[in-house]
XYZ file of C-alpha atoms in Angstrom:
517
model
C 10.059 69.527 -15.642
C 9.792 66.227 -13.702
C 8.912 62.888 -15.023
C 7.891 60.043 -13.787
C 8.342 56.148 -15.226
C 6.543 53.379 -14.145
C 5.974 49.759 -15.182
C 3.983 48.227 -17.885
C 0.710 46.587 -17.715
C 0.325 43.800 -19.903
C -3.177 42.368 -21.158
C -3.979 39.751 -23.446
C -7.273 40.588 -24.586
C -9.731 37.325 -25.654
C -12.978 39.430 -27.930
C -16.234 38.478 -27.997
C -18.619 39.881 -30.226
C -21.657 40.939 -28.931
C -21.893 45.339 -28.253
C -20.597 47.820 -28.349
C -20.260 50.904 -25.574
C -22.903 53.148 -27.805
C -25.015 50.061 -28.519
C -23.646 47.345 -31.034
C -20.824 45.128 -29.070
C -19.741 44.096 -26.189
C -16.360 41.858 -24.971
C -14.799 39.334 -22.732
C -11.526 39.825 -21.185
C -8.774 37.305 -20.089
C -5.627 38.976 -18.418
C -2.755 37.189 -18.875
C -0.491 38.731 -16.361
C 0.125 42.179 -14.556
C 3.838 43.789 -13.409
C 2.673 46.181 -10.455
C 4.984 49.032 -9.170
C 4.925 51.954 -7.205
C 5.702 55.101 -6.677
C 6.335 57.842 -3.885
C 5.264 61.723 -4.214
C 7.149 64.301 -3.005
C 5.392 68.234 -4.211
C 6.521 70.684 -6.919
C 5.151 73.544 -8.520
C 5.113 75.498 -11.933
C 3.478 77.248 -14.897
C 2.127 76.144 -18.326
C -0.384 77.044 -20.192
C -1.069 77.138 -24.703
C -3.341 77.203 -27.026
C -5.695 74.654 -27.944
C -7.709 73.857 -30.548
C -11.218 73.011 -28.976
C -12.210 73.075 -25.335
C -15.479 73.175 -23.439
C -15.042 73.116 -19.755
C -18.866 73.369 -18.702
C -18.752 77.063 -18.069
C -22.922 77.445 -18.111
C -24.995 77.510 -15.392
C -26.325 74.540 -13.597
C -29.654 73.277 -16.435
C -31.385 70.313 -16.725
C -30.920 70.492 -20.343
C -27.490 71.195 -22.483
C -29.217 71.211 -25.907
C -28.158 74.646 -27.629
C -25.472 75.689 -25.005
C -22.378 76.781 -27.247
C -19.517 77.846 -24.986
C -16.090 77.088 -25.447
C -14.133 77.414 -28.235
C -13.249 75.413 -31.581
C -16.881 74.533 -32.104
C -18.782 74.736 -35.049
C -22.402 74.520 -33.432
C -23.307 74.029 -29.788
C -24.489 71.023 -28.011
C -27.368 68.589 -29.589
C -28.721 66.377 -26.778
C -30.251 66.775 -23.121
C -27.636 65.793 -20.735
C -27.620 68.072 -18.003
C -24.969 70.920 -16.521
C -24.134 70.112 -12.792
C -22.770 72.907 -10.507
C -18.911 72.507 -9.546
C -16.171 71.385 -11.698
C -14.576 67.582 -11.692
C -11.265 67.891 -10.062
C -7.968 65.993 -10.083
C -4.510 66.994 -8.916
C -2.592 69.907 -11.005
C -5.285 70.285 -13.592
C -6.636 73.513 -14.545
C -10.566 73.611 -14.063
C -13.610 75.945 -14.148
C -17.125 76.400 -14.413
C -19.400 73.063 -13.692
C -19.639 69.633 -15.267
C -21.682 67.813 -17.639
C -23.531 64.937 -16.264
C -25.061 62.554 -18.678
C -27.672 60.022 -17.677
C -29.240 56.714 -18.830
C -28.790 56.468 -22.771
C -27.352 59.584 -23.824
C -26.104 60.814 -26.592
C -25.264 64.343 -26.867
C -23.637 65.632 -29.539
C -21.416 68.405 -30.382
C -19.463 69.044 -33.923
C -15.660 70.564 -34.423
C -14.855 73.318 -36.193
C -12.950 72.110 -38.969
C -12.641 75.226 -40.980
C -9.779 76.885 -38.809
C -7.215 73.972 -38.936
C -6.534 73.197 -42.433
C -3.085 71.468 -42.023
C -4.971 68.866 -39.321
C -7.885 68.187 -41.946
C -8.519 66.001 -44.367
C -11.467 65.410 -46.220
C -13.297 67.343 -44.038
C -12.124 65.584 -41.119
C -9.493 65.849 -38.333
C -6.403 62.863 -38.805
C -4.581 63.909 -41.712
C -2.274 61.857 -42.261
C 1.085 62.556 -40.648
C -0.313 64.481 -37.876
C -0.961 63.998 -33.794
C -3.055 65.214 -31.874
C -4.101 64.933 -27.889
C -7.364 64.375 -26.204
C -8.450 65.215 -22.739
C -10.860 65.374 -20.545
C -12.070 64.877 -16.669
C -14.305 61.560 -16.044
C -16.156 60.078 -13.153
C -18.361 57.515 -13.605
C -21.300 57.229 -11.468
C -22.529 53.657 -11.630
C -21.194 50.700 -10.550
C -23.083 48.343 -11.996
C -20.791 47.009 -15.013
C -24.118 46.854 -17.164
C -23.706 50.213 -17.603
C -21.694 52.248 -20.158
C -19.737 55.456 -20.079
C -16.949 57.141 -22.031
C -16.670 59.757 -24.375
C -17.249 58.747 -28.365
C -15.565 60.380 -31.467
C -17.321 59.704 -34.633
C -16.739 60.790 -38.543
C -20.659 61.900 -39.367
C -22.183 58.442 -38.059
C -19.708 56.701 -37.914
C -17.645 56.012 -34.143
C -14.271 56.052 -34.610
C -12.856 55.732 -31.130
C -14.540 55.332 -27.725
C -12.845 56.247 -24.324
C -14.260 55.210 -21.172
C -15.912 51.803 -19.546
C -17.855 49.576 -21.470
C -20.544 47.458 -20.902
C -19.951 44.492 -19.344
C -16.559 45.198 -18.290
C -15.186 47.666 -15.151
C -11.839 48.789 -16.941
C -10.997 51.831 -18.584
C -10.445 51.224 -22.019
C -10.416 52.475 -25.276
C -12.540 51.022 -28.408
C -12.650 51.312 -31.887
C -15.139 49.311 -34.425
C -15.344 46.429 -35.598
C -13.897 44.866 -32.373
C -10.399 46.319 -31.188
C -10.576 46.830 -27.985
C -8.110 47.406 -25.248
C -8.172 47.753 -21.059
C -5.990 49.209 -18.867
C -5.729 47.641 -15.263
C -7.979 50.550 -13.307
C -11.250 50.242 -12.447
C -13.607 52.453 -13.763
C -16.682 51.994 -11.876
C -16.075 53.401 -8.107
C -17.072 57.119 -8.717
C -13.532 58.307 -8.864
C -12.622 60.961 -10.497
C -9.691 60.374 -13.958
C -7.891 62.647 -16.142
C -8.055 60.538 -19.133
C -5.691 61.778 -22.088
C -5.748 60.094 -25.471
C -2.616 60.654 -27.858
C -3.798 59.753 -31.221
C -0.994 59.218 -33.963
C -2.217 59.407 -37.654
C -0.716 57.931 -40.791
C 1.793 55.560 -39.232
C 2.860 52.662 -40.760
C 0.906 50.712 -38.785
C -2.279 53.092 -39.394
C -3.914 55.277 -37.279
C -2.632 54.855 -33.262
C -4.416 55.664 -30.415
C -2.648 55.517 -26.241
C -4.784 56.208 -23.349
C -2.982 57.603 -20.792
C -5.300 57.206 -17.080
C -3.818 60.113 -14.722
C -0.710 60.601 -16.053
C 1.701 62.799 -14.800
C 0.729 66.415 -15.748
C 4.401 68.143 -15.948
C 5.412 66.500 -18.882
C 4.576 64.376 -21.596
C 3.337 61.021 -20.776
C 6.000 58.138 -21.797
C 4.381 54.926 -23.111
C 5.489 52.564 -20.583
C 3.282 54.218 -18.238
C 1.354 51.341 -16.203
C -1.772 52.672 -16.442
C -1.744 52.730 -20.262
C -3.746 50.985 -23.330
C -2.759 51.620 -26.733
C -4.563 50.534 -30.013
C -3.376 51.084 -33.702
C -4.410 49.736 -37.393
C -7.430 51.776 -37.656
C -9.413 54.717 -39.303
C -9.401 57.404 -36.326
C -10.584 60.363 -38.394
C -13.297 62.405 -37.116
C -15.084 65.699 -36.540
C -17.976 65.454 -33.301
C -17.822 64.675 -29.810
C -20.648 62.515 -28.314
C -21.187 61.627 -25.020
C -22.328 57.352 -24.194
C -23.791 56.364 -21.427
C -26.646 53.918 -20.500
C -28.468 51.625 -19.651
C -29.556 52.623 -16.182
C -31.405 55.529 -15.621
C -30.735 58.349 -13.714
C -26.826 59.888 -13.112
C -24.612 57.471 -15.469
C -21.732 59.414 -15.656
C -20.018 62.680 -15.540
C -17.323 64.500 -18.070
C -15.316 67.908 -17.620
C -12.836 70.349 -18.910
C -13.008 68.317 -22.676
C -9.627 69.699 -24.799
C -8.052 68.920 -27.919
C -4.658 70.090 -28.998
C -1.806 69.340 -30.902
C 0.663 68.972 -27.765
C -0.201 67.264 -24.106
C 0.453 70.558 -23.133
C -2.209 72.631 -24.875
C -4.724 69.566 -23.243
C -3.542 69.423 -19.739
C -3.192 73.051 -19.078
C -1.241 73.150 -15.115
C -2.735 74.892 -11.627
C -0.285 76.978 -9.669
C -0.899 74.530 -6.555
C -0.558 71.434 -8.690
C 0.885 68.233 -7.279
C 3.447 66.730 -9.252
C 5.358 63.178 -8.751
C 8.863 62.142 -8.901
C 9.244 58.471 -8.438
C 11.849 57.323 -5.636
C 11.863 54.360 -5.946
C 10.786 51.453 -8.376
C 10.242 47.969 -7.237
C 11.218 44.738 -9.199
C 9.751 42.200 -10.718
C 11.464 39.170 -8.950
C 12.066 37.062 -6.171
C 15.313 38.954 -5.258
C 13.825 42.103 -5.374
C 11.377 43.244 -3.318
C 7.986 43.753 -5.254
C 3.823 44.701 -4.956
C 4.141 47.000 -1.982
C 0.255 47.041 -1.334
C 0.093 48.891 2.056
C 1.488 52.575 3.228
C 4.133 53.882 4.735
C 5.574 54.714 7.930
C 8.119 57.472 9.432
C 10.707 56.159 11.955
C 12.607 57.928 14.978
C 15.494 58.065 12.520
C 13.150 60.079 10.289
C 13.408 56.893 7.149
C 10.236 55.494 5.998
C 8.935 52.040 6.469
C 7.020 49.812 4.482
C 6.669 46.407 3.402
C 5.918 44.494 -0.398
C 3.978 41.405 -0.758
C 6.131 39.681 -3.052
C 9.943 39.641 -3.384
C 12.744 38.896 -0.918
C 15.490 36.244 -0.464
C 12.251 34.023 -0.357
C 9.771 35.740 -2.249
C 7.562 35.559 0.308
C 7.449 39.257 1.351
C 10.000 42.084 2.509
C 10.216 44.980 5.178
C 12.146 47.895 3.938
C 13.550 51.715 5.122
C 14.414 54.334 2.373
C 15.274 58.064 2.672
C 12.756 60.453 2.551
C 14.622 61.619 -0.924
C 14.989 58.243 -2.253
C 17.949 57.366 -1.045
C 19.296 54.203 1.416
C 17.102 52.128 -0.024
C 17.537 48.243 1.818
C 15.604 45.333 2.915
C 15.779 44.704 6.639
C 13.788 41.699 6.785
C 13.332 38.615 4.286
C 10.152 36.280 4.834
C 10.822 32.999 4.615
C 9.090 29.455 4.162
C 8.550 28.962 7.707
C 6.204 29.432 10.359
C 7.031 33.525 11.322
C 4.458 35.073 8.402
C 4.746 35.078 5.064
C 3.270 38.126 2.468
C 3.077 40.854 5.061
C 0.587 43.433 6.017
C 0.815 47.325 6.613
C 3.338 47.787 9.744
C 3.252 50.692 12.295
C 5.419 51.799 14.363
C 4.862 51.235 18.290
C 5.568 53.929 21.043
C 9.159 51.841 21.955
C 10.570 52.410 18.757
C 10.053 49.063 16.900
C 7.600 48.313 14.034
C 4.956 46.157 14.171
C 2.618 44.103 11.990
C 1.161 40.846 10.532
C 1.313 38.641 8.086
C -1.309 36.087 6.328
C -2.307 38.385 3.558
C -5.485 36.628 1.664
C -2.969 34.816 -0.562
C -0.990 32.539 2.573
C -2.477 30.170 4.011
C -3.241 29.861 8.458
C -0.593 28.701 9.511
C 1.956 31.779 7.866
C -0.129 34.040 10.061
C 1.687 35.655 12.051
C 1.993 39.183 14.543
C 5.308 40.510 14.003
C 7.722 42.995 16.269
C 10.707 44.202 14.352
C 13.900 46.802 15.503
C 13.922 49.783 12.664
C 17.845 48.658 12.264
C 16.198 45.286 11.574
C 17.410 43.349 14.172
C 15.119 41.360 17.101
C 12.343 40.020 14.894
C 9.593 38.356 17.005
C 6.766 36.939 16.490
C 4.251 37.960 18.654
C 1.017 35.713 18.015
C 0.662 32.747 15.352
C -2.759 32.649 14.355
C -3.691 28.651 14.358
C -7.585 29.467 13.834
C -10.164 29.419 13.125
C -10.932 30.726 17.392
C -8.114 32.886 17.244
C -8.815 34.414 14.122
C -8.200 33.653 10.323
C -6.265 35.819 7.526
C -5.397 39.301 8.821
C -5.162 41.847 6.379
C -4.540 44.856 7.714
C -2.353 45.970 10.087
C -2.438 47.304 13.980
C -3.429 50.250 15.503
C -1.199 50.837 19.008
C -4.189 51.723 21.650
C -3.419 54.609 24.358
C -3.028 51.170 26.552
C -0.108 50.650 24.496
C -1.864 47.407 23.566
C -1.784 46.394 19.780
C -4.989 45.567 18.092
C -6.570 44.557 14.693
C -8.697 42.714 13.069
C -9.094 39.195 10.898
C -11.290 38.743 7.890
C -12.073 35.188 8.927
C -12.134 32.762 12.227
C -14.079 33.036 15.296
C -17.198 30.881 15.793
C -18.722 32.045 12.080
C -15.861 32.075 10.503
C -17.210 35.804 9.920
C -13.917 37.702 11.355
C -12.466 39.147 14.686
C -11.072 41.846 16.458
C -8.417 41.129 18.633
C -5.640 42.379 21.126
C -1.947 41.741 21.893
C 0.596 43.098 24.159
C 4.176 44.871 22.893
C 5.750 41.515 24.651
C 3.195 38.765 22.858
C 1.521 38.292 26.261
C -2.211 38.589 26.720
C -3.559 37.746 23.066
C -6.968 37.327 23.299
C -10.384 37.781 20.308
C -11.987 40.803 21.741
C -15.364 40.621 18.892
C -16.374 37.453 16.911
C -18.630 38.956 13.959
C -22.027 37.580 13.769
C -23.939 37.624 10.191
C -26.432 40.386 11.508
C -23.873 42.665 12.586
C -20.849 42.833 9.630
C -18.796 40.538 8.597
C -15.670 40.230 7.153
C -13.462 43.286 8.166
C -10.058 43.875 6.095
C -9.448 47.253 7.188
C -7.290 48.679 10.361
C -8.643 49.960 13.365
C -8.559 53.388 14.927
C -8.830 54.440 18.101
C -11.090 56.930 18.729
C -10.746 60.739 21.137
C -13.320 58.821 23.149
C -11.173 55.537 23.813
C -13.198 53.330 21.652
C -11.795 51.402 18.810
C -13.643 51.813 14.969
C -13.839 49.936 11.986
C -15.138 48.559 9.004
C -16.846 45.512 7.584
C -17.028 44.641 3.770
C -20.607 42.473 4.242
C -23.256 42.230 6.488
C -26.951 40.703 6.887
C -28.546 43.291 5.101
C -27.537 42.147 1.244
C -23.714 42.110 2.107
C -22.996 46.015 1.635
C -21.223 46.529 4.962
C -20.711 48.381 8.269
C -19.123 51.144 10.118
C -18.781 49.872 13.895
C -17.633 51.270 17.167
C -16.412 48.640 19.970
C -14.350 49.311 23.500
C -11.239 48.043 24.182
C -12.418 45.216 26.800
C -14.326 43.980 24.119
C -18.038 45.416 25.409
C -20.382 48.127 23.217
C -20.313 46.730 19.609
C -22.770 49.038 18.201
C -23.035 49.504 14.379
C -23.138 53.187 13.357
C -24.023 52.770 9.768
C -24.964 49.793 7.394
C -24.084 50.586 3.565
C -27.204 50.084 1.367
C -25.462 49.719 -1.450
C -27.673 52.048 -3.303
C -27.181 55.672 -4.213
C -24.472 57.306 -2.666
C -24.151 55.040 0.122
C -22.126 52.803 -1.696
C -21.267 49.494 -0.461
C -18.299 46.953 0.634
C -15.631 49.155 2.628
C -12.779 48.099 2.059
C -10.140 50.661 3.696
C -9.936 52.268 7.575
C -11.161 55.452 8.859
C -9.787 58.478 9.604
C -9.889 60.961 12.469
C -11.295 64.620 10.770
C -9.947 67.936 12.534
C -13.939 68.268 13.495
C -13.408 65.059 15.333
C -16.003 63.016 13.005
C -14.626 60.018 11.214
């Protein structure tokens, strides 16, 4: 087994009353303070399966109604409600899945009770959460809206009464768990971008605390979750027993949210039953927490000649202004090669690549330095010979780059700002390997994208592509295409913002082995 530990989250919750997820409260949130880490994956494989003591993975065929369906096991009745079965399953790295999904729309409320007669040394009063037991909780999520008006999680209740609530509430975009009156608790992901979680609940009864309940968000599916994973919540105090599933979601009509492969067992194992091909992760390194050591590595990685990887942390350094580091592929030779400092040669650094004559190269002026700590940056792999290559005085030569380059087949260096030129709207620009020949190839107007905070790629035809996170048409952004002198901006697609078109791109684009983007 392999087993990964990461950092805490911490939260400091402020409550409001005012409603709940299924109807009756809702909550204000002040975070106090966040540790971030990371981790790197490397792949390993293995078998596990057990028993469990309910499970419904969505093995019917696609209906627009699930009222009466009764597959699975560990049920007393079937399904009460008319949420719909989707074809194909949810999916998520290492987890066992079949059959379709369950999609639930604008207030739902489908309903399905436990068999409670089979597990008499779990039950009490009719009810699993006798005390002295635990018992796990999982199940596949993807929420579908991103409006935080919405609701969506998954709701355990005792008859009528909720007990414990899993998923996004209204008002907020967190993952969270909930339990009446008013405890309620967040973890630090965002639950509202149509991404797909394993969400895993380990609920403790009895303790002397009361009843405990830790919501685990993707945890690592080899082993059992530790509780100072960083993508945790925990709450305890409460009444937790129960005997029905229902599924919340609301207020918008049409697809709110969608749930898959719903367990509960006694173990994490019987709930997060493995794939042969699974991905598992084995952390190589964790980052620190202080000035000294290097911390919030925000952008990828790169592979050197020597065969290392590269990569660089926001935070952290002799300075803590920023590092750029080299580690062995298995974890070892870990060491800072270059220390920001409070000067004028960049400060909190960008992604770096590395450039067809061996160095790296990148920028600095992530959004949280100010103009004149913008920099373009050359660096040796041994970390010797750093250069800066452009400072960015703006706002004509550009404002804030955050991403990094893209090396053209020129051998030119180019990438983009998110503010500067003559509307302060962003730039694309170009630099030579030496410094030489910096010059703003695109100044974004306001009916063409604004705002671009991804990297550049080149494309099989020459051209250069990228993304905006606005535009004219309500903000949503762009995908544009532009040639390296500068001519043939052309947008290729303007996000709508509705639907599945989504809206504010963020990240860069990637050549597909078709050759589309």
């Amino acid at each position: 087994m392999t087993r990964v530990v990461e950092l805490v989250t911490f939260l400091a919750i402020h409550l409001m009353k005012q409603r709940d997820p299924s109807g009756a409260w809702a909550f204000g949130m002040t975070k106090v303070g966040w540790l971030l880490s990371a981790f790197l994956a490397r792949l390993c494989v293995g078998d596990l399966s057990a028993a469990l003591i309910a499970y419904d993975g969505a093995n019917y065929g696609p209906t627009d109604s699930i009222n009466g369906l009764n597959g699975g096991t560990g049920w007393q009745a079937g399904w009460s409600g008319f949420d719909n079965i989707v074809a194909g399953s949810l999916t998520i790295n290492g987890v066992a899945t079949t059959g379709n999904h369950f999609a639930t729309d604008g207030n739902s409320g489908s309903v399905r009770m436990l068999d409670t007669s089979s597990f008499p040394a779990l039950i009490s009063n009719g009810k699993f959460g006798k005390k002295g037991t635990t018992l796990w909780l999982s199940f596949l999520f993807r929420p579908e809206q991103t409006d935080t008006n919405n609701y969506a999680g998954l709701n355990l209740y005792d008859g009528t009464a909720q007990r414990l609530y899993v998923g996004v509430a209204t008002g907020q975009q967190y993952l969270s768990l909930y339990a009446p009156p008013s405890s309620f608790r967040l973890t630090s992901i965002v639950g509202t971008n149509r991404q797909t979680f394993l969400l895993v609940v380990k609920m403790n009864f009895g303790t002397p605390s009361g009843d405990q309940a830790i919501l685990y968000v993707n945890p690592p599916v080899d082993s059992e979750p530790t509780n100072n994973l960083l993508l945790t919540a925990a709450l305890s105090g409460l009444d937790f027993q129960f005997d029905r599933v229902i599924f919340a979601s609301g207020t918008t009509a049409g697809p709110t949210a969608s749930f898959d492969e719903i367990r509960l067992g006694e173990t994490f194992t019987d709930v997060v039953p493995l794939a042969s091909n699974r991905l598992s992760y084995v952390p190589l390194h964790l980052f620190g927490n202080t000035n000294q050591m290097a911390s919030a590595p925000l952008a990828g990685l790169v592979e050197g000649d020597d065969g290392a990887l590269y990569g660089t942390t926001l935070y952290g350094g002799t300075a803590g202004l920023g590092t750029v580091f080299k580690m062995n592929k298995d974890g070892t030779g870990y060491r800072v090669i270059w220390n920001f400092q409070p000067d004028q040669n960049g400060q909190y650094p960008n992604a770096i690549v590395r450039g067809s004559d061996g160095a790296v190269y990148g920028t600095c002026g992530n959004q949280f330095s100010g103009v004149t700590a913008a920099t373009v940056f050359k660096l040796g792999q041994d970390g010797s010979g750093f250069t800066v290559l452009h400072k960015f005085t703006g706002p004509t030569d550009g404002i804030q780059p955050t991403a990094g380059l893209v090396e053209g087949t020129d051998h030119a260096f180019y990438g983009t700002t998110l503010y500067g030129g003559t509307n302060n709207l962003g730039t694309v620009f170009k630099v030579n390997p030496d410094g030489n020949g910096y010059q703003i190839l695109h100044q974004f107007q306001q009916n063409e994208g604004d705002y671009p905070m991804a990297p550049l790629v080149e494309g099989q035809d020459g051209a250069l592509y990228g993304t905006t996170t606005g535009d004219n048409n309500g903000g949503h952004g762009t995908i544009f295409k532009l040639n390296k002198d500068g001519t043939g901006y052309s947008v290729l697609h303007s996000f709508s913002g509705f639907g599945t078109d989504l809206s504010g791109p963020q990240a860069g684009l990637l050549h597909g082995s078709d050759g589309a983007l």
